Amino acid sequence: MALFNRTKRTAAPAGTTAPAAVLVADPALAALTGDYTIDPAHSSIGFTVRHAMVTNVRGSFAEHEGVLHLDGTDPARSTATIDLKTASIDTGIADRDGHLRSADFFDAETFPLMSFRSTAAEQISGDRFRITGDLTIKDVTKPLSIDLDFHGSATDVYGSERVGFEGSAEILRSEWGLTWNAALETGGVMVSDKVKLVFDISAVKA
C-alpha cells in the first residue's frame, strides 16, 4: 500500500537559484517502512448486500490473515496479501450462512479460500490511497481496486508498532461466478448483484 507518496518541498540555499523544487520524502512516513501482519483480533473484513430490494444484509469473514509490506522510499514496492476462509462467513443467521457456504455461493468445501494479491498502489490525496490487485473467488480471478484511508500509526501497550486503514470497494458478484438468485413476486430479485466490501485493518510491524 503506497502510504508514502506525500512529500515536502525544500527551498534552495540562500544565494543560489534552483531550477526546480526538490522533493524530499516525509521522514515520519518513511520510518514506517517494513513488514506488517494483519491482526485478526482487531481487524474486520466484511460486506453489505441488498436483500429483497428493500434492506441490507451485513456480514464478515471471521477467519482471515494477511501481510503488508510498506516501503517509504519506493511506494511502488509496497504490497498487500490477504486470505479469507470462506467457511468463516458470518451474517448472524445460521441457515443463511449455511446457504452462503454451499455450492450456490462460495462452495466453501471445494474453494476454502478467497484471496487478494496487490499489483499496484497510489496516493489519491492526503491520507487517501488506492490499492489495486487480483481478487480470487472460487476459480475466478479478476482485478479489484480498494480505496483506503490511512489512520496513522501508534505504539500499543505491548510495545508493538501498529498502522491502521479503513476502506471499501464495490463488486458485481456475478463477475466472480456468484450468480444464484430468486425472483420476487413484486418484481426484482432476492439478492442484489452489487456487493460493497468493507475493510477495517490494524496491522502490527514485524
Short mmCIF file of C-alpha atoms in Angstrom, two decimals:
data_model
loop_
_atom_site.label_atom_id
_atom_site.label_comp_id
_atom_site.label_asym_id
_atom_site.label_seq_id
_atom_site.Cartn_x
_atom_site.Cartn_y
_atom_site.Cartn_z
CA MET A 1 0.00 0.00 0.00
CA ALA A 2 1.54 3.23 -1.09
CA LEU A 3 1.39 5.35 2.03
CA PHE A 4 4.48 7.37 1.43
CA ASN A 5 3.88 9.44 -1.68
CA ARG A 6 3.46 12.52 0.50
CA THR A 7 6.48 14.78 0.12
CA LYS A 8 7.63 18.20 1.20
CA ARG A 9 9.41 20.88 -0.79
CA THR A 10 12.77 22.27 0.28
CA ALA A 11 13.95 25.72 -0.68
CA ALA A 12 17.26 26.32 -2.44
CA PRO A 13 20.12 27.57 -0.22
CA ALA A 14 20.41 31.35 0.16
CA GLY A 15 22.20 33.00 -2.74
CA THR A 16 21.56 30.14 -5.16
CA THR A 17 18.98 29.57 -7.82
CA ALA A 18 17.31 26.19 -8.07
CA PRO A 19 15.89 25.22 -11.47
CA ALA A 20 13.06 23.37 -9.74
CA ALA A 21 11.87 22.49 -6.24
CA VAL A 22 13.45 19.42 -4.68
CA LEU A 23 11.03 16.81 -3.32
CA VAL A 24 12.04 15.03 -0.11
CA ALA A 25 10.18 12.06 1.36
CA ASP A 26 8.42 12.70 4.66
CA PRO A 27 10.76 11.07 7.25
CA ALA A 28 7.88 10.31 9.64
CA LEU A 29 6.18 8.23 7.00
CA ALA A 30 9.40 6.73 5.71
CA ALA A 31 10.06 5.44 9.24
CA LEU A 32 7.05 3.15 8.88
CA THR A 33 8.81 1.15 6.16
CA GLY A 34 8.73 -2.57 6.91
CA ASP A 35 6.67 -5.74 7.01
CA TYR A 36 3.37 -5.92 8.90
CA THR A 37 1.00 -8.71 9.85
CA ILE A 38 -2.74 -8.05 9.90
CA ASP A 39 -4.08 -8.51 13.43
CA PRO A 40 -7.33 -10.51 13.03
CA ALA A 41 -8.41 -9.75 16.60
CA HIS A 42 -8.54 -6.03 15.81
CA SER A 43 -9.44 -6.11 12.12
CA SER A 44 -12.66 -6.74 10.21
CA ILE A 45 -13.27 -7.70 6.58
CA GLY A 46 -16.94 -7.60 5.74
CA PHE A 47 -19.60 -6.88 3.16
CA THR A 48 -23.01 -5.32 2.63
CA VAL A 49 -25.55 -6.57 0.07
CA ARG A 50 -29.11 -5.52 -0.71
CA HIS A 51 -31.75 -8.11 0.25
CA ALA A 52 -35.24 -8.34 -1.28
CA MET A 53 -34.71 -4.88 -2.82
CA VAL A 54 -35.59 -3.15 0.46
CA THR A 55 -32.90 -3.65 3.08
CA ASN A 56 -29.23 -4.54 3.57
CA VAL A 57 -27.64 -7.70 4.94
CA ARG A 58 -24.23 -7.27 6.55
CA GLY A 59 -21.68 -9.94 7.20
CA SER A 60 -18.00 -10.62 7.70
CA PHE A 61 -15.35 -13.32 7.45
CA ALA A 62 -14.29 -14.30 10.95
CA GLU A 63 -11.09 -16.04 9.87
CA HIS A 64 -8.59 -14.14 7.77
CA GLU A 65 -4.89 -13.42 7.61
CA GLY A 66 -2.65 -11.13 5.64
CA VAL A 67 0.66 -9.34 5.38
CA LEU A 68 1.62 -5.87 4.23
CA HIS A 69 4.94 -4.52 3.06
CA LEU A 70 5.16 -0.74 3.32
CA ASP A 71 8.05 0.93 1.52
CA GLY A 72 8.65 4.56 2.42
CA THR A 73 11.39 5.15 -0.12
CA ASP A 74 9.76 3.44 -3.10
CA PRO A 75 5.96 3.35 -2.75
CA ALA A 76 5.56 1.22 -5.86
CA ARG A 77 7.16 -1.67 -3.97
CA SER A 78 4.53 -1.64 -1.22
CA THR A 79 2.32 -4.74 -1.29
CA ALA A 80 -0.64 -6.43 0.39
CA THR A 81 -1.71 -10.08 0.59
CA ILE A 82 -4.96 -11.22 2.22
CA ASP A 83 -6.58 -14.66 2.53
CA LEU A 84 -10.07 -15.29 3.93
CA LYS A 85 -11.63 -18.62 4.87
CA THR A 86 -14.94 -18.76 3.03
CA ALA A 87 -16.41 -21.17 5.60
CA SER A 88 -15.99 -18.48 8.26
CA ILE A 89 -18.65 -16.25 6.71
CA ASP A 90 -20.97 -14.85 9.38
CA THR A 91 -24.16 -12.88 8.82
CA GLY A 92 -25.69 -13.71 12.20
CA ILE A 93 -28.20 -16.23 10.78
CA ALA A 94 -27.04 -19.86 10.77
CA ASP A 95 -29.32 -21.02 7.92
CA ARG A 96 -28.27 -18.13 5.72
CA ASP A 97 -24.59 -18.73 6.48
CA GLY A 98 -25.02 -22.38 5.54
CA HIS A 99 -26.55 -21.38 2.20
CA LEU A 100 -23.68 -18.95 1.53
CA ARG A 101 -21.16 -21.74 2.20
CA SER A 102 -22.94 -24.05 -0.23
CA ALA A 103 -22.30 -24.53 -3.96
CA ASP A 104 -24.96 -21.88 -4.68
CA PHE A 105 -22.48 -19.26 -3.48
CA PHE A 106 -18.91 -19.77 -2.19
CA ASP A 107 -18.79 -23.60 -2.30
CA ALA A 108 -16.52 -23.45 0.74
CA GLU A 109 -15.76 -27.17 0.75
CA THR A 110 -14.27 -27.01 -2.76
CA PHE A 111 -12.88 -23.46 -2.54
CA PRO A 112 -11.86 -22.87 1.10
CA LEU A 113 -10.02 -19.59 0.47
CA MET A 114 -10.79 -16.23 -1.09
CA SER A 115 -7.65 -14.21 -1.77
CA PHE A 116 -6.38 -10.77 -2.74
CA ARG A 117 -2.90 -10.09 -4.14
CA SER A 118 -1.93 -6.48 -4.79
CA THR A 119 -0.38 -5.39 -8.08
CA ALA A 120 -0.19 -1.58 -7.72
CA ALA A 121 -0.84 1.27 -5.29
CA GLU A 122 -1.22 5.04 -5.48
CA GLN A 123 -1.99 8.10 -3.37
CA ILE A 124 -5.23 9.82 -4.31
CA SER A 125 -4.97 12.79 -1.93
CA GLY A 126 -3.76 13.43 1.60
CA ASP A 127 -4.20 10.22 3.59
CA ARG A 128 -6.41 8.58 0.95
CA PHE A 129 -4.94 5.79 -1.15
CA ARG A 130 -5.97 3.20 -3.72
CA ILE A 131 -4.59 -0.31 -3.92
CA THR A 132 -5.24 -2.47 -6.96
CA GLY A 133 -4.81 -6.21 -7.19
CA ASP A 134 -6.26 -9.56 -8.14
CA LEU A 135 -9.28 -10.86 -6.21
CA THR A 136 -9.87 -14.62 -6.48
CA ILE A 137 -13.23 -16.09 -5.53
CA LYS A 138 -13.77 -19.77 -6.27
CA ASP A 139 -11.88 -20.32 -9.53
CA VAL A 140 -12.27 -16.79 -10.93
CA THR A 141 -9.60 -14.10 -10.65
CA LYS A 142 -10.38 -10.51 -11.63
CA PRO A 143 -8.88 -7.09 -10.83
CA LEU A 144 -10.16 -5.07 -7.88
CA SER A 145 -9.33 -1.56 -6.65
CA ILE A 146 -9.81 -0.69 -2.98
CA ASP A 147 -9.94 2.90 -1.72
CA LEU A 148 -8.32 3.26 1.71
CA ASP A 149 -7.98 5.92 4.37
CA PHE A 150 -4.73 5.73 6.34
CA HIS A 151 -5.50 6.36 10.03
CA GLY A 152 -1.89 6.66 11.13
CA SER A 153 0.45 4.67 13.34
CA ALA A 154 0.80 4.09 17.09
CA THR A 155 2.76 2.01 19.59
CA ASP A 156 0.38 -0.12 21.65
CA VAL A 157 0.70 -1.03 25.34
CA TYR A 158 2.76 -4.11 24.45
CA GLY A 159 5.32 -2.04 22.54
CA SER A 160 4.14 -3.16 19.10
CA GLU A 161 4.02 -0.60 16.30
CA ARG A 162 0.69 -0.57 14.51
CA VAL A 163 -0.75 1.04 11.40
CA GLY A 164 -4.44 1.36 10.61
CA PHE A 165 -6.56 1.58 7.47
CA GLU A 166 -10.23 1.77 6.64
CA GLY A 167 -11.50 1.20 3.13
CA SER A 168 -14.14 -0.09 0.77
CA ALA A 169 -14.78 -1.35 -2.74
CA GLU A 170 -17.76 -2.47 -4.81
CA ILE A 171 -18.00 -5.56 -6.96
CA LEU A 172 -20.61 -7.31 -9.07
CA ARG A 173 -20.69 -10.81 -7.60
CA SER A 174 -21.82 -12.30 -10.92
CA GLU A 175 -18.40 -11.44 -12.38
CA TRP A 176 -16.89 -13.97 -9.94
CA GLY A 177 -19.47 -16.66 -10.72
CA LEU A 178 -21.74 -15.98 -7.72
CA THR A 179 -24.95 -15.91 -9.73
CA TRP A 180 -27.58 -17.58 -7.52
CA ASN A 181 -30.80 -15.59 -7.15
CA ALA A 182 -34.56 -15.83 -6.82
CA ALA A 183 -37.21 -13.64 -8.43
CA LEU A 184 -39.66 -11.73 -6.22
CA GLU A 185 -43.39 -11.73 -6.92
CA THR A 186 -43.37 -7.94 -6.71
CA GLY A 187 -40.51 -7.64 -9.17
CA GLY A 188 -36.78 -7.59 -8.71
CA VAL A 189 -34.62 -10.27 -7.13
CA MET A 190 -33.81 -11.62 -3.68
CA VAL A 191 -30.10 -10.68 -3.65
CA SER A 192 -28.52 -7.74 -5.46
CA ASP A 193 -25.62 -8.29 -7.81
CA LYS A 194 -23.72 -5.34 -6.33
CA VAL A 195 -21.81 -6.05 -3.13
CA LYS A 196 -19.92 -3.50 -1.04
CA LEU A 197 -16.74 -4.79 0.57
CA VAL A 198 -15.60 -3.11 3.81
CA PHE A 199 -12.12 -3.24 5.33
CA ASP A 200 -11.05 -2.10 8.81
CA ILE A 201 -7.43 -3.13 9.22
CA SER A 202 -4.96 -2.99 12.10
CA ALA A 203 -1.51 -4.37 11.23
CA VAL A 204 1.49 -4.98 13.52
CA LYS A 205 5.07 -4.37 12.42
CA ALA A 206 7.25 -7.48 12.38
#
